[in-house]
Tab-separated table of C-alpha atoms in Angstrom:
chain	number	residue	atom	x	y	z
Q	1	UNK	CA	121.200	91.820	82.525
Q	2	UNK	CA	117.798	93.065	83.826
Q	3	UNK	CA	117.610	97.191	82.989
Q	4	UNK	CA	115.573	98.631	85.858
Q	5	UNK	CA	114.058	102.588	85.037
Q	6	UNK	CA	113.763	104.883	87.482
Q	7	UNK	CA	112.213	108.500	87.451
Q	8	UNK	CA	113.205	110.723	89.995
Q	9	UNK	CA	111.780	114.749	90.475
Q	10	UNK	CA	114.674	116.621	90.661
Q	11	UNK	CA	115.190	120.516	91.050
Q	12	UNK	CA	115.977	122.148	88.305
Q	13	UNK	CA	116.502	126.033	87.328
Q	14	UNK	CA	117.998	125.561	83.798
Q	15	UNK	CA	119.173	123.440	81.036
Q	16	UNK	CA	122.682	124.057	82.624
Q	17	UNK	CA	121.480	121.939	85.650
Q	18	UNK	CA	120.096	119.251	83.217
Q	19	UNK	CA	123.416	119.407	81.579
Q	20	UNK	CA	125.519	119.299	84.849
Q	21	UNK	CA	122.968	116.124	86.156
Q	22	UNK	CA	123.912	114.284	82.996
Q	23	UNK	CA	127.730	114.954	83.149
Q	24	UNK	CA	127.221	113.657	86.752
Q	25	UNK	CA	126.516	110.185	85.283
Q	26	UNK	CA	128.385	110.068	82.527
Q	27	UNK	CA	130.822	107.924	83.903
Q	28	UNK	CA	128.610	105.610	85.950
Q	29	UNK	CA	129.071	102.085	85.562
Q	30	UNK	CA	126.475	100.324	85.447
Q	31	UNK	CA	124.284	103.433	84.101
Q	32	UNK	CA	122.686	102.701	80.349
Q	33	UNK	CA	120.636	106.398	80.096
Q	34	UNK	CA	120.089	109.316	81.557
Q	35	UNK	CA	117.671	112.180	80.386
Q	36	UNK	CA	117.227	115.359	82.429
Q	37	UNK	CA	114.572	117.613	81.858
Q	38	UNK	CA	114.850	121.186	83.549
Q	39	UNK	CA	111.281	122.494	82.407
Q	40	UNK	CA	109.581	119.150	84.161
Q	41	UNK	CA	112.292	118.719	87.311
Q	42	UNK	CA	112.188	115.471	86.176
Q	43	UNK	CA	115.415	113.024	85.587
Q	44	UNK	CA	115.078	109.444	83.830
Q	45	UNK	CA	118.092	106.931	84.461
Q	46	UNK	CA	117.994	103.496	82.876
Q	47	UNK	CA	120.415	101.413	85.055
Q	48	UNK	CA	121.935	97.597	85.062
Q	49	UNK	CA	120.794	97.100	89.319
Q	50	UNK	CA	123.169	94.569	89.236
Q	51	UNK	CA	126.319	97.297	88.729
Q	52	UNK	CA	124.857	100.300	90.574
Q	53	UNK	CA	122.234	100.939	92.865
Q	54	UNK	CA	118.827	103.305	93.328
Q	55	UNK	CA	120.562	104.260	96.582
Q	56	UNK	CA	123.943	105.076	95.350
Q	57	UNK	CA	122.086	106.973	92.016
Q	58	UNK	CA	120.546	109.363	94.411
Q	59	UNK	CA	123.645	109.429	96.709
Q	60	UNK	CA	126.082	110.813	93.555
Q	61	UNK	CA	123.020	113.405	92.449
Q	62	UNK	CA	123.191	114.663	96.085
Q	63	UNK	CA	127.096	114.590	96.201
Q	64	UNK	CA	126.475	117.341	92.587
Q	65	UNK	CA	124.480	119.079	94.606
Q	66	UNK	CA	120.818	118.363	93.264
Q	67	UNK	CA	118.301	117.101	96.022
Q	68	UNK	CA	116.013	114.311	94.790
Q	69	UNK	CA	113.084	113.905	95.973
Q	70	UNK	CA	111.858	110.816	98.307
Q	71	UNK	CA	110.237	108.124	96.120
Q	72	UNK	CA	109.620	107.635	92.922
């Protein structure tokens, strides 16, 4: 297994969000670590790229209602 980390700026108002974006991928295959940080708008997933996908990462944030933003 290759880990690939990706860093995406996410919207944030509180640590409730944070909390909510790492209950989003708490059952994630494929997903080794998340870390969501409210103060920066900033979320950091570690991820297995064979199991799950950049595209389908930002696809279940969207589905919880945060809006990443394009890039990295």
């Amino acid at each position: 297994m290759t880990a690939t980390n990706l860093t995406l700026k996410v919207p944030m108002h509180c640590g409730g969000c944070a909390n909510a974006v790492r209950f989003v991928f708490q059952r994630t295959e494929g997903l080794i670590r998340v870390d969501a940080d409210h103060r920066r708008n900033e979320v950091r997933l570690r991820f297995d790229p064979a199991r799950v996908t950049e595209d389908q990462i930002r696809e279940r944030m969207r589905a919880a209602g945060f809006e990443p933003a394009q890039g990295r």
